[in-house]
């Protein structure tokens, strides 16, 4: 690879020993093309770079040590990253040592998702083959909203919709599945479709067309993910029109309260068009009683959307599927495969029970992409149903894993992680200085560290400071969440390398961090 290709003042890339830029525009253009092909676009350079990257990633994947995140200050990282940048006159030549250094910095500064110490968030240590598929996707670059641009991804979407529907049970051909860039967008899209189904004129005439004096509203459980309220904001519903449904001790929506709350909302002049349930919640992984909520929603003529971003993956397990009993009666639900299906972010599936209604979210003409007459190809594409125009062919990693490994590898991993949460809960029972906040229904467990020497004083934000202490120590990565207005430590088991031994080690780490906070308080007292 020419090392010292340069950019001349007129911006033309020149190979190192090329004659000075030709006065003939045609020859100059040819030089540019030849140089690009010999440098940035050189297939052999691509293979060399990919080989270097893969061998470093192999070492990374082999490392089973217990690590969380090495948090670097943004200023230091900015400097380190800037120092790795070539000067402009590198112009397409590849400095492989610089590439190595960038990979190392990227890996080193991330949350170590493949380590057993990673217990903090819902994204996962991916099945590595998925990353290989992502490499193909990035190379062949087939955005998936349109069939002509991404034929196999569109067919794979159809196959995965049918495969996963085996666990839902909808009539083939009558339901729809659309991929979206994240569950936040899936929730927004479903709520748009719900709004259209109740207020079909709003898309054209605006919110003023929504139901005379009745104001459009949604009903949610208190633990709904923030993306739901954000979507309500985008839809122009307004926070005052978000109706809160009371929760039970397990942090599920109380079905017995739904009817009275909807009636009270109607008396306040609200028209609740969508009830958003969760399966499971972000905070504790609780599953709302979908069957019962679906019955109320149908009776009240309200669209039931289930935010199953986290928990839908339990559908693929024979022993855990029952947690989502009733999902077949929902109008729509979102499913993040980049959570418990262990593929890289983003990969979200939005399912609709009724295919026609999936076209209600967006209603537009755009002659440069949409044809007036649908044909055999457009029938397969999602452009009219999803927000994105250019969209990652996100289904490919999921489909390839599913096609090559089959269902059981997903089911086994999910079952292991949920079992581990139950085992960890039982371990807490035996520890006097810890208190569990709930019974885990999935792979999320929240608890508090309450040592006896804490009881004697008030330490503001104690759990949060403990969590930050654990993070600082760098061996474990956990998160925190407010439950009933009070912070708790939150563990999300996403990694089959984590076992109960690691959980016990985590408890010791929490004790160390907690005692350090208390000692610090003493110093300041
Ligand atoms: C229940 C729930 N809904 C929605 C989301 C948002 O998903 P995404 O990050 O894919 O937009 C999350 C993310 O954690 C979640 O837990």
Coordinates of C-alpha atoms and ligand atoms in Angstrom, one line a residue:
X1 CA 0.0 0.0 0.0
X2 CA 1.5 3.3 -1.0
X3 CA 2.5 4.9 2.3
X4 CA 2.8 8.5 1.4
X5 CA 0.0 9.2 -1.0
X6 CA -0.7 12.9 -0.8
X7 CA -3.5 15.3 -1.4
X8 CA -2.5 18.1 -3.6
X9 CA -3.9 21.6 -3.2
X10 CA -6.7 20.9 -5.6
X11 CA -7.7 18.0 -3.5
X12 CA -6.6 15.3 -5.9
X13 CA -5.3 12.1 -4.4
X14 CA -1.9 11.2 -5.9
X15 CA -0.1 7.9 -5.7
X16 CA 3.4 8.3 -4.3
X17 CA 5.4 8.2 -7.4
X18 CA 2.9 9.6 -9.8
X19 CA 3.8 12.3 -12.2
X20 CA 2.5 15.7 -11.2
X21 CA -1.2 16.0 -11.7
X22 CA -2.0 16.0 -15.3
X23 CA -3.4 19.0 -17.1
X24 CA -5.9 16.7 -18.8
X25 CA -9.0 16.4 -16.7
X26 CA -9.7 12.9 -18.0
X27 CA -6.3 11.6 -17.0
X28 CA -6.6 13.3 -13.7
X29 CA -9.9 11.6 -13.0
X30 CA -8.4 8.2 -14.0
X31 CA -5.6 8.9 -11.5
X32 CA -8.1 9.5 -8.7
X33 CA -9.9 6.3 -9.5
X34 CA -6.7 4.2 -9.7
X35 CA -5.4 5.7 -6.5
X36 CA -8.7 5.0 -4.6
X37 CA -8.7 1.4 -5.8
X38 CA -5.1 1.0 -4.8
X39 CA -5.6 2.4 -1.3
X40 CA -8.9 2.8 0.6
X41 CA -10.8 0.3 -1.7
X42 CA -8.0 -2.2 -2.1
X43 CA -9.6 -5.7 -1.3
X44 CA -6.2 -7.1 -0.2
X45 CA -5.9 -4.2 2.3
X46 CA -9.4 -5.0 3.5
X47 CA -8.5 -8.6 4.1
X48 CA -5.3 -7.6 6.0
X49 CA -7.2 -5.1 8.2
X50 CA -10.0 -7.6 8.8
X51 CA -7.5 -10.3 9.8
X52 CA -5.8 -8.1 12.3
X53 CA -9.1 -7.1 13.8
X54 CA -10.4 -10.6 14.0
X55 CA -7.3 -11.9 15.7
X56 CA -7.5 -9.2 18.3
X57 CA -11.2 -9.9 18.8
X58 CA -10.4 -13.5 19.3
X59 CA -8.1 -12.7 22.1
X60 CA -10.8 -10.4 23.6
X61 CA -13.4 -13.2 23.4
X62 CA -11.0 -15.7 25.1
X63 CA -10.5 -13.4 28.1
X64 CA -12.8 -14.8 30.8
X65 CA -11.4 -12.6 33.5
X66 CA -13.8 -10.7 35.7
X67 CA -14.0 -7.1 34.5
X68 CA -16.5 -4.3 34.4
X69 CA -15.5 -1.1 32.7
X70 CA -12.3 0.9 32.9
X71 CA -13.9 4.3 33.1
X72 CA -11.6 6.9 31.5
X73 CA -12.1 10.6 31.8
X74 CA -13.5 12.1 28.6
X75 CA -10.6 14.5 28.4
X76 CA -8.0 11.7 28.6
X77 CA -9.8 9.7 26.1
X78 CA -10.2 12.6 23.7
X79 CA -6.5 13.1 23.9
X80 CA -5.7 9.4 23.4
X81 CA -8.1 9.3 20.4
X82 CA -6.8 12.4 18.9
X83 CA -3.3 11.1 19.1
X84 CA -4.3 8.1 17.1
X85 CA -5.4 10.2 14.1
X86 CA -3.3 10.3 11.0
X87 CA -2.4 13.6 9.6
X88 CA -4.3 14.5 6.5
X89 CA -1.6 13.4 4.1
X90 CA -2.0 9.8 5.0
X91 CA -4.7 10.0 2.3
X92 CA -5.9 6.5 2.1
X93 CA -2.8 4.5 3.1
X94 CA -3.4 2.2 6.0
X95 CA -1.1 2.5 9.1
X96 CA -1.7 -0.9 10.6
X97 CA -0.1 -0.1 13.9
X98 CA -2.5 2.8 14.3
X99 CA -5.4 0.5 13.4
X100 CA -4.2 -2.0 16.1
X101 CA -4.0 0.9 18.6
X102 CA -7.5 2.1 17.8
X103 CA -8.9 -1.4 18.1
X104 CA -7.2 -1.9 21.5
X105 CA -8.5 1.5 22.7
X106 CA -12.0 0.7 21.5
X107 CA -12.0 -2.7 23.3
X108 CA -10.3 -1.5 26.4
X109 CA -12.6 1.5 27.1
X110 CA -15.9 -0.4 26.6
X111 CA -18.1 -2.2 29.1
X112 CA -16.7 -5.7 29.0
X113 CA -19.9 -7.4 27.9
X114 CA -18.2 -10.8 27.4
X115 CA -16.8 -10.9 30.9
X116 CA -18.6 -12.6 33.8
X117 CA -18.3 -9.3 35.6
X118 CA -20.8 -7.6 33.2
X119 CA -24.1 -7.7 35.0
X120 CA -25.4 -4.2 34.5
X121 CA -27.3 -3.6 31.3
X122 CA -29.7 -5.3 28.9
X123 CA -27.4 -5.3 25.9
X124 CA -25.5 -8.5 25.6
X125 CA -22.3 -10.3 25.0
X126 CA -23.3 -11.2 21.5
X127 CA -23.0 -14.6 19.8
X128 CA -19.8 -13.9 17.9
X129 CA -21.1 -15.3 14.6
X130 CA -23.5 -12.4 14.6
X131 CA -20.6 -10.0 14.4
X132 CA -19.3 -11.9 11.3
X133 CA -22.7 -11.4 9.7
X134 CA -22.5 -7.7 10.6
X135 CA -19.2 -7.5 8.7
X136 CA -21.0 -8.9 5.7
X137 CA -23.8 -6.4 6.1
X138 CA -21.4 -3.5 6.4
X139 CA -19.5 -4.6 3.3
X140 CA -22.4 -5.4 1.0
X141 CA -24.4 -2.5 2.4
X142 CA -28.0 -3.4 1.6
X143 CA -30.3 -1.0 3.4
X144 CA -33.4 -3.1 4.2
X145 CA -36.5 -0.8 3.8
X146 CA -36.8 -1.6 0.1
X147 CA -36.8 -5.0 -1.5
X148 CA -34.7 -4.1 -4.5
X149 CA -31.9 -2.9 -2.3
X150 CA -32.0 -5.8 0.2
X151 CA -33.6 -8.9 -1.3
X152 CA -32.3 -11.5 1.1
X153 CA -32.8 -9.3 4.3
X154 CA -36.4 -8.7 3.3
X155 CA -37.0 -12.4 2.7
X156 CA -35.2 -13.1 6.0
X157 CA -37.5 -10.7 7.8
X158 CA -40.5 -12.7 6.5
X159 CA -38.9 -16.0 7.6
X160 CA -38.1 -14.7 11.1
X161 CA -41.6 -13.3 11.5
X162 CA -43.0 -16.7 10.7
X163 CA -40.5 -18.5 12.8
X164 CA -41.1 -16.3 15.9
X165 CA -44.8 -16.3 15.4
X166 CA -44.7 -20.0 16.1
X167 CA -44.5 -18.9 19.8
X168 CA -47.3 -16.4 19.4
X169 CA -49.8 -18.3 17.3
X170 CA -51.2 -15.7 15.0
X171 CA -52.8 -16.8 11.7
X172 CA -50.1 -16.9 9.0
X173 CA -50.5 -14.1 6.5
X174 CA -52.8 -12.0 8.7
X175 CA -50.1 -10.5 11.0
X176 CA -47.1 -8.2 10.2
X177 CA -43.6 -7.8 11.5
X178 CA -41.5 -4.7 10.8
X179 CA -37.9 -4.2 11.9
X180 CA -37.1 -0.9 13.6
X181 CA -33.9 0.8 14.9
X182 CA -34.6 0.1 18.6
X183 CA -37.6 -0.6 20.8
X184 CA -38.0 3.2 21.5
X185 CA -38.8 3.6 17.8
X186 CA -40.9 0.5 17.8
X187 CA -43.0 1.8 20.7
X188 CA -43.4 5.2 18.9
X189 CA -44.4 3.4 15.7
X190 CA -47.0 1.2 17.4
X191 CA -48.5 4.2 19.2
X192 CA -48.8 6.0 15.8
X193 CA -50.6 3.0 14.4
X194 CA -52.8 2.9 17.5
X195 CA -53.6 6.6 17.2
X196 CA -54.5 6.2 13.5
X197 CA -56.8 3.3 14.3
X198 CA -58.8 5.5 16.7
X199 CA -58.3 8.9 15.1
X200 CA -57.8 8.3 11.4
X201 CA -58.0 12.0 10.4
X202 CA -55.1 13.2 12.6
X203 CA -52.4 12.3 10.1
X204 CA -53.9 14.8 7.6
X205 CA -55.7 17.3 9.8
X206 CA -53.5 17.3 12.9
X207 CA -54.4 16.8 16.5
X208 CA -57.3 19.2 16.3
X209 CA -59.1 16.4 14.4
X210 CA -58.9 14.1 17.3
X211 CA -62.4 13.4 18.6
X212 CA -64.1 16.7 19.3
X213 CA -63.7 17.6 22.9
X214 CA -62.0 14.4 24.0
X215 CA -58.3 14.7 24.3
X216 CA -56.2 11.7 23.0
X217 CA -54.5 9.9 25.9
X218 CA -52.6 6.8 26.7
X219 CA -52.6 4.6 29.8
X220 CA -49.3 3.1 31.1
X221 CA -48.0 1.3 34.2
X222 CA -45.7 3.3 36.4
X223 CA -42.6 1.3 35.4
X224 CA -43.1 1.8 31.6
X225 CA -39.9 2.5 29.8
X226 CA -39.2 6.2 29.3
X227 CA -39.4 5.8 25.5
X228 CA -43.2 5.4 25.9
X229 CA -43.6 8.8 27.5
X230 CA -41.2 10.2 25.0
X231 CA -43.3 8.8 22.2
X232 CA -46.4 10.4 23.8
X233 CA -44.5 13.7 23.7
X234 CA -43.6 13.3 20.1
X235 CA -47.3 12.4 19.3
X236 CA -48.4 15.6 20.9
X237 CA -50.4 13.9 23.6
X238 CA -48.9 15.9 26.4
X239 CA -47.8 14.6 29.8
X240 CA -51.1 15.5 31.4
X241 CA -52.8 13.0 29.1
X242 CA -50.6 10.1 30.2
X243 CA -52.9 8.1 32.5
X244 CA -51.0 6.1 35.2
X245 CA -52.2 2.7 36.1
X246 CA -51.6 1.5 39.7
X247 CA -49.2 -1.3 40.3
X248 CA -49.3 -4.3 42.6
X249 CA -46.5 -5.5 44.9
X250 CA -44.9 -7.4 42.0
X251 CA -44.8 -4.2 40.1
X252 CA -47.3 -5.3 37.6
X253 CA -50.3 -3.3 36.4
X254 CA -53.3 -4.0 38.6
X255 CA -56.0 -5.3 36.3
X256 CA -58.8 -4.5 38.7
X257 CA -57.9 -0.8 38.5
X258 CA -57.8 -0.5 34.8
X259 CA -61.5 -0.1 34.1
X260 CA -62.1 2.5 36.9
X261 CA -59.0 4.5 35.8
X262 CA -60.2 4.5 32.2
X263 CA -63.7 5.6 33.3
X264 CA -62.2 8.4 35.5
X265 CA -60.0 9.5 32.5
X266 CA -63.1 9.6 30.3
X267 CA -64.8 11.8 32.8
X268 CA -61.8 14.2 32.7
X269 CA -62.4 14.5 28.9
X270 CA -59.7 12.0 27.9
X271 CA -60.0 9.4 25.1
X272 CA -57.5 6.7 26.0
X273 CA -56.7 5.1 22.6
X274 CA -53.7 3.0 23.7
X275 CA -52.8 1.0 26.8
X276 CA -49.1 0.2 27.0
X277 CA -48.2 -2.9 29.0
X278 CA -44.7 -4.2 29.7
X279 CA -43.2 -7.7 29.5
X280 CA -40.8 -7.3 31.4
X281 CA -40.1 -3.9 32.8
X282 CA -36.7 -2.3 32.6
X283 CA -36.5 -1.8 36.3
X284 CA -37.2 -5.3 37.7
X285 CA -38.2 -7.4 34.7
X286 CA -41.9 -7.7 35.8
X287 CA -44.4 -9.1 33.3
X288 CA -47.9 -7.4 33.2
X289 CA -50.9 -9.8 33.1
X290 CA -51.4 -9.6 29.4
X291 CA -54.3 -11.9 29.0
X292 CA -56.4 -10.0 31.5
X293 CA -55.3 -6.6 30.2
X294 CA -56.1 -7.7 26.6
X295 CA -59.7 -8.5 27.7
X296 CA -60.2 -5.1 29.3
X297 CA -58.6 -3.3 26.3
X298 CA -60.9 -5.2 23.9
X299 CA -63.9 -4.4 26.0
X300 CA -63.0 -0.7 26.2
X301 CA -61.9 -0.5 22.5
X302 CA -58.4 0.5 23.4
X303 CA -55.3 -0.7 21.4
X304 CA -53.1 -2.9 23.6
X305 CA -49.4 -2.4 22.9
X306 CA -47.0 -4.6 24.8
X307 CA -43.5 -3.2 25.3
X308 CA -41.8 -6.6 25.3
X309 CA -38.4 -5.2 24.3
X310 CA -36.8 -7.1 27.1
X311 CA -39.0 -10.1 27.8
X312 CA -40.3 -11.2 24.4
X313 CA -37.3 -13.5 24.0
X314 CA -38.7 -15.7 26.7
X315 CA -41.2 -16.8 24.1
X316 CA -38.6 -19.1 22.6
X317 CA -38.3 -21.0 25.8
X318 CA -40.8 -23.8 26.5
X319 CA -40.4 -23.3 30.2
X320 CA -40.6 -19.5 30.3
X321 CA -43.1 -18.7 27.5
X322 CA -46.0 -18.7 30.0
X323 CA -44.8 -15.3 31.3
X324 CA -46.1 -13.8 28.1
X325 CA -49.5 -15.6 28.2
X326 CA -52.0 -13.4 26.3
X327 CA -49.5 -11.7 24.0
X328 CA -51.4 -13.2 21.1
X329 CA -54.3 -10.9 22.1
X330 CA -52.2 -7.7 22.0
X331 CA -52.6 -5.4 18.9
X332 CA -48.8 -5.0 18.8
X333 CA -45.7 -5.7 20.7
X334 CA -42.0 -4.8 20.4
X335 CA -39.1 -7.3 20.8
X336 CA -35.5 -6.3 21.1
X337 CA -33.3 -9.1 19.7
X338 CA -30.3 -7.0 20.8
X339 CA -31.2 -7.8 24.3
X340 CA -32.0 -11.4 25.1
X341 CA -31.4 -12.9 21.6
X342 CA -27.8 -11.9 21.9
X343 CA -27.3 -10.1 18.6
X344 CA -25.5 -6.7 18.3
X345 CA -27.6 -3.5 18.6
X346 CA -29.8 -2.6 16.9
X347 CA -32.2 -5.4 16.0
X348 CA -35.8 -4.8 17.0
X349 CA -38.9 -6.5 15.7
X350 CA -42.3 -4.8 15.9
X351 CA -45.2 -7.3 15.6
X352 CA -48.8 -6.4 14.7
X353 CA -51.7 -8.8 15.1
X354 CA -53.5 -7.3 12.1
X355 CA -51.4 -6.6 9.1
X356 CA -53.6 -3.8 7.7
X357 CA -53.2 -1.8 10.9
X358 CA -49.5 -1.8 10.5
X359 CA -49.9 0.5 7.5
X360 CA -51.7 3.1 9.7
X361 CA -48.6 4.5 11.4
X362 CA -47.4 6.5 8.4
X363 CA -49.3 7.6 5.4
X364 CA -47.3 9.2 2.6
X365 CA -46.5 9.5 -1.0
X366 CA -43.0 9.8 -2.2
X367 CA -42.6 9.0 -5.9
X368 CA -38.8 8.6 -5.7
X369 CA -39.3 5.5 -3.6
X370 CA -42.9 4.4 -3.3
X371 CA -44.8 2.9 -6.3
X372 CA -48.5 3.7 -6.6
X373 CA -49.2 0.1 -7.5
X374 CA -47.8 -2.5 -5.1
X375 CA -46.3 -5.5 -6.7
X376 CA -44.7 -8.8 -5.8
X377 CA -41.6 -7.0 -4.5
X378 CA -43.1 -4.2 -2.5
X379 CA -45.3 -6.8 -0.8
X380 CA -42.1 -7.9 0.9
X381 CA -40.8 -4.6 2.0
X382 CA -41.4 -2.4 5.1
X383 CA -40.7 1.1 3.8
X384 CA -44.3 2.2 4.2
X385 CA -44.6 0.7 7.7
X386 CA -41.4 1.9 9.3
X387 CA -40.0 5.3 10.1
X388 CA -36.6 4.8 8.6
X389 CA -35.9 5.3 5.0
X390 CA -32.4 3.8 5.0
X391 CA -32.4 1.0 7.5
X392 CA -29.7 -1.5 8.7
X393 CA -30.5 -5.0 7.5
X394 CA -30.6 -5.8 11.2
X395 CA -32.4 -9.1 10.7
X396 CA -29.5 -10.7 9.1
X397 CA -27.5 -11.5 12.2
X398 CA -30.5 -12.9 14.0
X399 CA -31.7 -14.9 11.0
X400 CA -28.2 -16.4 10.4
X401 CA -27.8 -17.4 14.1
X402 CA -31.3 -18.9 14.1
X403 CA -30.8 -20.6 10.7
X404 CA -27.5 -22.2 11.7
X405 CA -27.8 -22.8 15.4
X406 CA -31.6 -23.3 15.8
X407 CA -33.9 -22.3 18.6
X408 CA -32.4 -24.3 21.4
X409 CA -29.2 -22.4 21.9
X410 CA -31.2 -19.2 22.5
X411 CA -33.7 -21.0 24.8
X412 CA -30.9 -22.6 26.9
X413 CA -29.0 -19.4 27.4
X414 CA -32.2 -17.5 28.3
X415 CA -33.3 -20.2 30.8
X416 CA -29.8 -20.3 32.3
X417 CA -29.8 -16.5 32.9
X418 CA -33.3 -16.5 34.4
X419 CA -32.4 -19.4 36.7
X420 CA -29.3 -17.6 37.7
X421 CA -31.4 -14.6 38.8
X422 CA -33.5 -16.9 41.0
X423 CA -30.4 -18.5 42.5
X424 CA -28.9 -15.0 43.2
X425 CA -32.2 -14.1 44.9
X426 CA -31.8 -17.1 47.2
X427 CA -28.2 -16.2 48.0
X428 CA -29.4 -12.8 49.1
X429 CA -31.8 -14.5 51.5
X430 CA -28.8 -15.9 53.4
X431 CA -27.0 -12.5 53.6
X432 CA -28.1 -10.4 56.5
X433 CA -26.7 -7.2 55.1
X434 CA -28.6 -7.4 51.8
X435 CA -32.3 -7.0 51.1
X436 CA -33.9 -8.1 47.8
X437 CA -36.5 -5.7 46.4
X438 CA -38.5 -8.3 44.5
X439 CA -38.8 -11.8 43.2
X440 CA -37.2 -12.0 39.8
X441 CA -39.4 -13.0 36.9
X442 CA -36.6 -12.9 34.4
X443 CA -32.9 -12.2 34.5
X444 CA -33.1 -8.8 36.4
X445 CA -32.6 -8.6 40.1
X446 CA -32.8 -5.5 42.3
X447 CA -31.6 -5.3 45.9
X448 CA -30.1 -3.0 48.5
X449 CA -27.0 -3.2 50.5
X450 CA -28.0 -2.3 54.1
X451 CA -25.1 -3.0 56.5
X452 CA -25.8 -2.6 60.2
X453 CA -23.5 0.4 60.5
X454 CA -25.6 2.2 57.9
X455 CA -28.7 1.9 60.0
X456 CA -27.1 4.2 62.5
X457 CA -26.8 7.2 60.2
X458 CA -28.3 8.8 57.1
X459 CA -26.0 8.6 54.1
X460 CA -27.5 10.4 51.1
X461 CA -27.6 8.4 47.9
X462 CA -25.9 5.5 49.5
X463 CA -26.9 2.8 47.0
X464 CA -25.9 5.0 44.1
X465 CA -22.5 5.8 45.7
X466 CA -22.0 2.1 46.3
X467 CA -22.8 1.3 42.7
X468 CA -20.4 4.0 41.5
X469 CA -17.7 2.5 43.8
X470 CA -18.2 -0.9 42.3
X471 CA -17.9 0.6 38.9
X472 CA -14.8 2.5 39.8
X473 CA -13.1 -0.7 41.1
X474 CA -13.5 -2.1 37.5
X475 CA -14.2 -5.7 38.2
X476 CA -18.0 -5.7 38.0
X477 CA -20.5 -3.6 36.1
X478 CA -23.9 -3.2 37.7
X479 CA -26.6 -0.6 37.4
X480 CA -29.0 1.1 39.7
X481 CA -32.7 2.1 39.6
X482 CA -35.2 3.9 41.8
X483 CA -37.8 1.6 43.2
X484 CA -40.7 3.4 45.0
X485 CA -38.6 6.5 45.0
X486 CA -35.5 4.9 46.6
X487 CA -32.4 3.8 44.8
X488 CA -31.6 0.1 44.6
X489 CA -28.7 -1.8 43.0
X490 CA -29.7 -3.6 39.8
X491 CA -28.2 -6.7 38.3
X492 CA -29.0 -7.9 34.8
X493 CA -27.7 -11.3 34.0
X494 CA -26.8 -11.3 30.3
X495 CA -23.8 -13.6 30.2
X496 CA -23.7 -17.4 30.5
X497 CA -20.1 -17.0 31.8
X498 CA -21.5 -15.5 35.0
X499 CA -22.3 -18.0 37.8
X500 CA -23.3 -17.8 41.4
X501 CA -19.7 -17.7 42.4
X502 CA -19.3 -14.4 40.5
X503 CA -22.5 -13.1 42.2
X504 CA -21.0 -13.9 45.6
X505 CA -17.8 -12.1 44.6
X506 CA -20.0 -9.2 43.5
X507 CA -21.6 -9.0 47.0
X508 CA -18.1 -8.8 48.5
X509 CA -17.2 -6.0 46.1
X510 CA -20.4 -4.2 47.1
X511 CA -19.5 -4.6 50.8
X512 CA -16.0 -3.1 50.1
X513 CA -17.4 -0.2 48.1
X514 CA -20.2 0.4 50.7
X515 CA -17.7 0.4 53.6
X516 CA -15.5 2.8 51.8
X517 CA -18.5 5.2 51.4
X518 CA -19.2 4.9 55.1
X519 CA -15.6 5.5 56.0
X520 CA -15.5 8.6 53.7
X521 CA -18.7 9.9 55.5
X522 CA -16.9 9.4 58.8
X523 CA -14.0 11.4 57.6
X524 CA -16.3 14.2 56.5
X525 CA -18.5 14.1 59.6
Ligands
LIG1 C1 -38.8 -2.3 28.4 C2 -38.0 -1.5 27.4 N1 -38.6 -0.8 26.4 C3 -37.8 -0.1 25.6 C4 -36.5 0.0 25.7 C5 -35.7 0.8 24.7 O1 -35.1 0.0 23.8 P1 -34.1 0.5 22.7 O2 -32.8 0.8 23.5 O3 -33.9 -0.7 21.8 O4 -34.6 1.7 22.1 C6 -35.8 -0.7 26.7 C7 -34.4 -0.6 26.9 O5 -33.8 -0.9 27.8 C8 -36.6 -1.5 27.6 O6 -36.1 -2.1 28.6

